[in-house]
CSV table of C-alpha atoms in Angstrom, one decimal:
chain,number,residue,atom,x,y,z
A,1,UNK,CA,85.1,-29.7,24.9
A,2,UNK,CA,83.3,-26.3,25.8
A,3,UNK,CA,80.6,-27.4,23.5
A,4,UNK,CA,80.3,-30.5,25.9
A,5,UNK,CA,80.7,-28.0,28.7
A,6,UNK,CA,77.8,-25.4,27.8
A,7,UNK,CA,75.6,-28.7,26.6
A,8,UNK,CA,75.9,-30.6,30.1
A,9,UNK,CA,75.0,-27.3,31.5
A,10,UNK,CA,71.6,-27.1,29.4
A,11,UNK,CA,70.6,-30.5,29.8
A,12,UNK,CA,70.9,-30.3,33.6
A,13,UNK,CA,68.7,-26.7,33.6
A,14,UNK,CA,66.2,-29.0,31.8
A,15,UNK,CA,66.1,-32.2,33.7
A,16,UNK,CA,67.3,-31.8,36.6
A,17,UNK,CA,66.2,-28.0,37.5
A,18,UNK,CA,63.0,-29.1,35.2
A,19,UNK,CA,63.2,-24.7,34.4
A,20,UNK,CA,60.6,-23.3,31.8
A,21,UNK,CA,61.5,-24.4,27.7
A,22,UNK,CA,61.5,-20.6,27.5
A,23,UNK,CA,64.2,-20.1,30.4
A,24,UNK,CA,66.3,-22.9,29.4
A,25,UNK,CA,66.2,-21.2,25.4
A,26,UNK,CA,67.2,-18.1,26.7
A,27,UNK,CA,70.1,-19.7,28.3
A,28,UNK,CA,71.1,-21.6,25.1
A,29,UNK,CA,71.1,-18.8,23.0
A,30,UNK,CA,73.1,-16.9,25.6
A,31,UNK,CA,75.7,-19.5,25.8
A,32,UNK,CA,75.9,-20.0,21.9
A,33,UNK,CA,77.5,-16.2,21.6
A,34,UNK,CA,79.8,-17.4,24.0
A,35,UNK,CA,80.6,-20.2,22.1
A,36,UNK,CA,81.0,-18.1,19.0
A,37,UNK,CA,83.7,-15.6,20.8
A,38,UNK,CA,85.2,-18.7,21.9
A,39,UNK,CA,85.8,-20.1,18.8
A,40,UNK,CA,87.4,-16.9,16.7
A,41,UNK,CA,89.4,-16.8,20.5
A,42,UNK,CA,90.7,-21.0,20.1
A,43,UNK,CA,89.8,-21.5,23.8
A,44,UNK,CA,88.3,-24.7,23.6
A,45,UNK,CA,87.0,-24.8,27.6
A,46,UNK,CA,85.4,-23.1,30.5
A,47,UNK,CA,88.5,-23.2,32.7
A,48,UNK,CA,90.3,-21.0,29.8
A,49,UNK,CA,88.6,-18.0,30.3
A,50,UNK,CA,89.8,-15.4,32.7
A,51,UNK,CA,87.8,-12.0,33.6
A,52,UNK,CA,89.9,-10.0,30.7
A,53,UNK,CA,87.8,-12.5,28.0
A,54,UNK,CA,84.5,-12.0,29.8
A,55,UNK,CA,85.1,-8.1,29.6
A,56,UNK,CA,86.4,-8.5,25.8
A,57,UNK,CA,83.4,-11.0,25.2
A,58,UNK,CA,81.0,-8.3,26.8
A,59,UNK,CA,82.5,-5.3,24.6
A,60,UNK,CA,82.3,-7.3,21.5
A,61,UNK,CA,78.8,-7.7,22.0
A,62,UNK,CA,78.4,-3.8,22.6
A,63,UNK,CA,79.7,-3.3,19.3
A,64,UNK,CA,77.4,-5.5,18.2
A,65,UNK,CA,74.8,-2.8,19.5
A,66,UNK,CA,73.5,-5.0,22.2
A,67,UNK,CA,70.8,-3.8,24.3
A,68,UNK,CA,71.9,-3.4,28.2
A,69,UNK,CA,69.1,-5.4,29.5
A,70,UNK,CA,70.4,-7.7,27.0
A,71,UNK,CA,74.3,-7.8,28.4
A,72,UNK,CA,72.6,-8.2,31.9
A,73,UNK,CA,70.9,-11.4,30.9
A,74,UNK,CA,73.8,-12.5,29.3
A,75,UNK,CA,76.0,-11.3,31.9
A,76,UNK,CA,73.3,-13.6,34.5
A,77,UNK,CA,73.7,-17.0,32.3
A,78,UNK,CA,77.6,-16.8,32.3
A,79,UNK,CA,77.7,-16.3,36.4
A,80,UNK,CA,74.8,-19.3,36.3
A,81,UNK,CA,76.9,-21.3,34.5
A,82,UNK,CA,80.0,-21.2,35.9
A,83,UNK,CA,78.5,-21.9,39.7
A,84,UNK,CA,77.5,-24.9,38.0
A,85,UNK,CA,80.8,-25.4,37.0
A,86,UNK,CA,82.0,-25.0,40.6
A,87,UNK,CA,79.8,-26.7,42.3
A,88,UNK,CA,80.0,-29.5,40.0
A,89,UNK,CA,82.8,-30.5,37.8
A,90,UNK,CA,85.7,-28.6,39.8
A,91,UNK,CA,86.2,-25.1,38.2
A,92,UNK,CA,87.9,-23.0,40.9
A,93,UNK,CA,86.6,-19.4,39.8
A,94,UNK,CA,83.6,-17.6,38.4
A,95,UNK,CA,85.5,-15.2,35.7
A,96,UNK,CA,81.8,-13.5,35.0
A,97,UNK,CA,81.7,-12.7,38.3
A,98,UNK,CA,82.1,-9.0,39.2
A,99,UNK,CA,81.7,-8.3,35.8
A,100,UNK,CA,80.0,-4.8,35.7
A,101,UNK,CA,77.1,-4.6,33.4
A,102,UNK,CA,75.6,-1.2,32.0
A,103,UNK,CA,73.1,0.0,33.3
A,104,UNK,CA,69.6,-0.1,31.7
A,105,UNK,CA,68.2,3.6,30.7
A,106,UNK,CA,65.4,4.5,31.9
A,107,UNK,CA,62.6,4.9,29.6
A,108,UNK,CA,61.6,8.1,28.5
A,109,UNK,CA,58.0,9.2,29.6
A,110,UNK,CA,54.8,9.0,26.5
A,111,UNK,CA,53.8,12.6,26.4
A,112,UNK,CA,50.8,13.8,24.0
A,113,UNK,CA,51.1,17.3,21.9
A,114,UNK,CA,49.3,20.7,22.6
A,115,UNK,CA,46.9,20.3,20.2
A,116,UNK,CA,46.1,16.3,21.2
A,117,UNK,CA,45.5,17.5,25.1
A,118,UNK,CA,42.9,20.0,23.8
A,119,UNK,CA,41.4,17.4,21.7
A,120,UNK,CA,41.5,15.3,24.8
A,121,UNK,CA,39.8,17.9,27.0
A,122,UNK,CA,36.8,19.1,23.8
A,123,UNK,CA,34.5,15.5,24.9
A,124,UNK,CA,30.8,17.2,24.9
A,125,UNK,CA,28.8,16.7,27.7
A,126,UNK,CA,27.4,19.0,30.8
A,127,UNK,CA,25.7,16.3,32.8
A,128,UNK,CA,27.5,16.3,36.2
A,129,UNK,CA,29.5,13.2,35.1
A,130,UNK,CA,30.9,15.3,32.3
A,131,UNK,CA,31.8,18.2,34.7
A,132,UNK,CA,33.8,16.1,37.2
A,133,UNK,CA,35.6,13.9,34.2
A,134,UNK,CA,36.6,17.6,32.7
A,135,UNK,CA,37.2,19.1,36.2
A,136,UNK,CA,39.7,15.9,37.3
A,137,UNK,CA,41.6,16.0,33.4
A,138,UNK,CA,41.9,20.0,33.7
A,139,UNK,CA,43.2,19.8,37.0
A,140,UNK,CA,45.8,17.3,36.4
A,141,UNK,CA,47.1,19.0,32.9
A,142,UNK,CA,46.9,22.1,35.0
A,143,UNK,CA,48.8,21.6,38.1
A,144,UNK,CA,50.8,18.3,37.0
A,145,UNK,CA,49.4,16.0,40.1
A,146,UNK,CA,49.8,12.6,40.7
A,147,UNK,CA,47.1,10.0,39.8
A,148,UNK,CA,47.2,9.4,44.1
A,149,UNK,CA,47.5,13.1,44.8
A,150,UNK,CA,44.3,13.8,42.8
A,151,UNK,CA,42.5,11.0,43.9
A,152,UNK,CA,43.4,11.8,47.6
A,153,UNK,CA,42.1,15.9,46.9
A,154,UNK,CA,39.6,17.1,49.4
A,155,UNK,CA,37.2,19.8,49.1
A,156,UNK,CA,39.6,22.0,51.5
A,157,UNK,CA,42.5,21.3,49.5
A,158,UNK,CA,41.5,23.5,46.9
A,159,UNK,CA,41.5,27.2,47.2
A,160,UNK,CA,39.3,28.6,44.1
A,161,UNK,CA,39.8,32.6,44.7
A,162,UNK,CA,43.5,32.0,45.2
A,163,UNK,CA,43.6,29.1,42.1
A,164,UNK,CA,45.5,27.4,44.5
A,165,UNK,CA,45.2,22.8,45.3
A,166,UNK,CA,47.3,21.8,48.5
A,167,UNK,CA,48.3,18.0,47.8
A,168,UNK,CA,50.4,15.3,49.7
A,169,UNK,CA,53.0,13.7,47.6
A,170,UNK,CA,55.2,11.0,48.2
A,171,UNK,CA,57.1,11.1,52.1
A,172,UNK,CA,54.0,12.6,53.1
A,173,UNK,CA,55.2,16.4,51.7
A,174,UNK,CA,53.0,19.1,51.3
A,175,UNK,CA,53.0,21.8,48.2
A,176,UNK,CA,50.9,24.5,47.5
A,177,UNK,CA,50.5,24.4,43.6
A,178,UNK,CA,48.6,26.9,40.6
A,179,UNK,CA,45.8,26.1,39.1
A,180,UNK,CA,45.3,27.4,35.6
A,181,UNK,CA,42.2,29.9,35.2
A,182,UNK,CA,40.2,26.9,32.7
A,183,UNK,CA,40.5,24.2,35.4
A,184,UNK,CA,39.4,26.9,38.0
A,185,UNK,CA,36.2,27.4,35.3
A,186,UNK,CA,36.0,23.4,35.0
A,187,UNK,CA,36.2,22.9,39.2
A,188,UNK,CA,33.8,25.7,39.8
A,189,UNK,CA,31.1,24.0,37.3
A,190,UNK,CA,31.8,20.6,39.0
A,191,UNK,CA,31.2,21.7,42.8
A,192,UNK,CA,28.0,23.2,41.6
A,193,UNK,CA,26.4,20.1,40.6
A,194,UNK,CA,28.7,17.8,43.1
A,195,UNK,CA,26.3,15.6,44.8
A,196,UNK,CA,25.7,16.8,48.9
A,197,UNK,CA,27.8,13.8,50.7
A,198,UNK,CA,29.7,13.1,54.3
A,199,UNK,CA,32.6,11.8,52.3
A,200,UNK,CA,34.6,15.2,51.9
A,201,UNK,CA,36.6,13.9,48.6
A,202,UNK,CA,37.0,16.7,45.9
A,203,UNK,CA,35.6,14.0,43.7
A,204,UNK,CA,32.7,11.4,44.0
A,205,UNK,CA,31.6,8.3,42.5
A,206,UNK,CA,27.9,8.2,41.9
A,207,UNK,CA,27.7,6.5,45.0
A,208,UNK,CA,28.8,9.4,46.9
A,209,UNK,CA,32.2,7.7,48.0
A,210,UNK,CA,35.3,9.0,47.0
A,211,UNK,CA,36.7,8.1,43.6
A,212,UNK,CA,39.0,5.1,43.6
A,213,UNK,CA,42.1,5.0,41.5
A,214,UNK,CA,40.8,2.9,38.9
A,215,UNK,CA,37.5,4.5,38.4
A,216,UNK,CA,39.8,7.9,37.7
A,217,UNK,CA,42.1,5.8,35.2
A,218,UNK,CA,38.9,4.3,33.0
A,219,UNK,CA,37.0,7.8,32.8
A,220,UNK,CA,40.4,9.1,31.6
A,221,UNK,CA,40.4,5.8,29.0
A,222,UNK,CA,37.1,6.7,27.8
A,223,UNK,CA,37.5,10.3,27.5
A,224,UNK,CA,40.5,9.2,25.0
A,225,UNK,CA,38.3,6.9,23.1
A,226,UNK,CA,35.4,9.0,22.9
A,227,UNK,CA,37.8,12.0,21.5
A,228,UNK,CA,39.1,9.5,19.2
A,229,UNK,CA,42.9,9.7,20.6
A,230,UNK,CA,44.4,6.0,20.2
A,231,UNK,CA,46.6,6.2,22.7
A,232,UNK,CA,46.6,3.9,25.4
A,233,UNK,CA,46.1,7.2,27.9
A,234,UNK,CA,46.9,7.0,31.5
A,235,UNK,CA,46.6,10.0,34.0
A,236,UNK,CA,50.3,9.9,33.9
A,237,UNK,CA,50.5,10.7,30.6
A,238,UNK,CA,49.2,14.1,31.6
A,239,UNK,CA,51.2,15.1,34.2
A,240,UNK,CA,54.1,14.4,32.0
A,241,UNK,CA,52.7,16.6,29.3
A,242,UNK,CA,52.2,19.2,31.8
A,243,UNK,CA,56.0,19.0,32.8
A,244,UNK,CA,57.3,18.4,29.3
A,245,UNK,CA,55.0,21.4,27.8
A,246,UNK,CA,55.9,23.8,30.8
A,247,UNK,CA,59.8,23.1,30.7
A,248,UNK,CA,59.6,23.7,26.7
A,249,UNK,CA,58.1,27.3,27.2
A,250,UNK,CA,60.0,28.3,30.2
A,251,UNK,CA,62.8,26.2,30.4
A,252,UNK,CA,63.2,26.6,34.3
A,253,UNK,CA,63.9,22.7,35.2
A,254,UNK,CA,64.1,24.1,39.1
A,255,UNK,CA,61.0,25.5,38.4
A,256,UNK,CA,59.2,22.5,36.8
A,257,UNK,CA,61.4,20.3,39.7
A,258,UNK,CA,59.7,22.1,42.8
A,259,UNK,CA,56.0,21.5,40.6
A,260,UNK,CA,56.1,17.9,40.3
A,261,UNK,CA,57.3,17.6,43.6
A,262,UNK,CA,60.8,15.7,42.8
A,263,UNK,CA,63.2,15.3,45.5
A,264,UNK,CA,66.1,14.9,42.5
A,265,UNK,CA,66.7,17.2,39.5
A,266,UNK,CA,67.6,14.1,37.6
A,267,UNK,CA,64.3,12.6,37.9
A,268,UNK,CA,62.7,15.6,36.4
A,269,UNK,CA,65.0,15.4,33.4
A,270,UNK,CA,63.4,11.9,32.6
A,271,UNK,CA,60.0,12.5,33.2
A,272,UNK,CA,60.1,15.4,30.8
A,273,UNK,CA,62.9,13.8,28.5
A,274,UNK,CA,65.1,16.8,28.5
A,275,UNK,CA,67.8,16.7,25.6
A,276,UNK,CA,71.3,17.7,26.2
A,277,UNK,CA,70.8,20.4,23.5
A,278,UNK,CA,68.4,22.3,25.5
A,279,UNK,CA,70.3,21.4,28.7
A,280,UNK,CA,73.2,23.2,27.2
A,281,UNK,CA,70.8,26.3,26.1
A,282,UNK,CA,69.6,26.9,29.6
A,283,UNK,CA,72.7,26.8,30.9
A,284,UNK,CA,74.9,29.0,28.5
A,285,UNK,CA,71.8,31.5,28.9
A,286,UNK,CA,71.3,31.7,32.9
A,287,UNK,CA,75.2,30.3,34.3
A,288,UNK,CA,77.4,33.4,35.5
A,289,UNK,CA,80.1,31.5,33.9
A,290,UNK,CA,78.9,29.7,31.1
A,291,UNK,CA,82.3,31.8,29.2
A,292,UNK,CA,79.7,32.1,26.2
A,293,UNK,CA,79.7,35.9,25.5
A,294,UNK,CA,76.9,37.7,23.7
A,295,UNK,CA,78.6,38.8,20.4
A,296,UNK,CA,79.1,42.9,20.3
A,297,UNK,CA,76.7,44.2,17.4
C-alpha cells in the first residue's frame, strides 16, 4: 500500500505538476529510503508513521553518514508528500513536519600558502599596468580588504607616510588599517605612473575611470595564470590568506576580527578555518583561568 502511496505521489509531481525529470528523480530517490526504513519497520502506509519514526528515519540516515544538505532535501520531499496526502487522499497530519534538520556547515574558505602568494605576486612587468595589477594584489594581501573596499579606494584613502588605507566596509563602517612596507613600495611605484584623471579612484582603467569590480577580478585571474598558479583565484582568496596567515603567526583572533572588519568573532573563525586545537592553545595560553598551570622546572 505505501508503495501505491509514494507512486501516486510521483506520478502526480509528473503529470499533473509537469516538474523537471530531474526534480521528480530527486523525489523518487528520496521517497525510496523511506520506503526502505518502512519495510525493516512493517509499516505498510503513510498514515502509520508518527513524528518518533520520522526522527528515527532521519537518525538512521545520519548513521548512514548523510550529508545535512542531504537530510534537508529529504526532510523537504517527506513534508511535500504528505501535504499531498492531506490535501488529497485524507491524511490528518504532516508527521515530517517540525522535524528539525541539521544545519548545513559552512564551507571553509580556499586559502593559498606563503610561498604560492609570493609566486603569485613575482609576475614581471614595470609598464604602468604591471604597477597597478602589483599595487592592487599587495594591497589586498597586505591589509586583508574586500574586493568592494578596494575597488571603492580613493587617492585620500591612503596615507603613504603613515602606511595607513581608510576603507568603508559593510554598514557603511569606517577602519583605519596597516599597510605592509612592500605594498607601500608597490603603491608608491603605481601613483608615479597613474594616469592624471578627474576620477579620484586609487585605481584606473586605461580609460581613466575607475576600475570596475570585474576588471579587478580578471587582472587577478591572469596574474594566476601568467604565474602558473592553477587555481581558480579570486581577490577573496587573498584576503583569506591574509587572515588565515596572520592568525597562524599571532594567533590574536580579536586582532585578526577588528582587521577584516567582522561584526562576529564566529565569522572570523570561518573565514580563516580556525581548528579547535589552536582554539584551545590560545585560550589555555592568554585566559586568567584556563586552570592549566605552567609545570615548575
Amino acid at each position: 500500500m505505501l508503495e501505491q502511496e509514494l507512486q501516486e505521489f510521483l506520478d502526480y509531481q509528473r503529470n499533473v505538476r509537469r516538474l523537471s525529470p530531474h526534480t521528480v528523480e530527486a523525489y523518487r530517490r528520496d521517497l525510496a529510503l523511506l520506503g526502505d526504513f518502512c519495510q525493516h519497520q512493517q509499516l505498510h502506509s503513510s498514515h502509520q508513521l508518527d513524528p518518533g519514526h520520522i526522527r528515527q528515519f532521519i537518525s538512521t540516515r545520519r548513521s548512514q553518514l548523510a550529508s545535512p544538505a542531504s537530510i534537508q532535501r529529504l526532510l523537504s520531499s517527506l513534508r511535500s508528500f504528505y501535504k499531498h496526502r492531506m490535501r488529497y487522499h485524507g491524511a490528518t497530519a504532516n508527521p515530517a513536519e517540525g522535524i528539525a534538520a541539521p544545519r548545513r556547515g559552512r564551507p571553509l574558505p580556499k586559502t593559498l600558502g606563503a610561498d604560492t602568494v609570493a609566486q603569485l605576486l613575482r609576475f614581471p612587468g614595470n609598464e604602468p599596468i604591471d604597477l597597478r595589477d602589483r599595487a592592487m594584489m599587495e594591497l589586498f594581501y597586505s591589509s586583508g580588504l574586500r574586493l568592494a573596499e578596494l575597488a571603492a579606494l580613493d587617492l585620500d584613502d591612503i596615507a603613504l607616510n603613515e602606511a595607513l588605507v581608510q576603507v568603508t566596509g559593510k554598514g557603511r563602517k569606517s577602519r583605519n588599517l596597516p599597510v605592509g612596507s612592500i605594498a607601500i613600495k608597490a603603491l608608491r611605484n603605481w601613483l608615479r605612473l597613474r594616469p592624471d584623471s578627474d576620477t579620484p579612484a586609487l585605481f584606473l582603467s586605461a580609460r581613466g575611470s575607475r576600475l570596475s569590480h570585474r576588471a579587478i577580478q580578471s587582472r587577478i585571474k591572469l596574474r594566476a595564470r601568467q604565474q602558473g598558479i592553477a587555481e581558480n583565484l579570486h581577490p577573496h582568496m587573498l584576503r583569506h590568506s591574509f587572515a588565515s596567515h596572520l592568525l597562524e603567526s599571532s594567533g590574536d583572533l580579536r586582532g585578526v576580527q577588528e582587521l577584516l572588519g567582522h561584526a562576529n568573532l564566529s565569522t572570523t573563525q570561518v573565514y580563516t578555518h580556525l581548528d579547535f586545537q589552536h582554539l584551545a592553545q590560545v585560550y589555555d595560553q592568554a585566559h586568567p583561568r584556563a586552570g592549566r598551570k605552567k609545570r615548575k622546572e
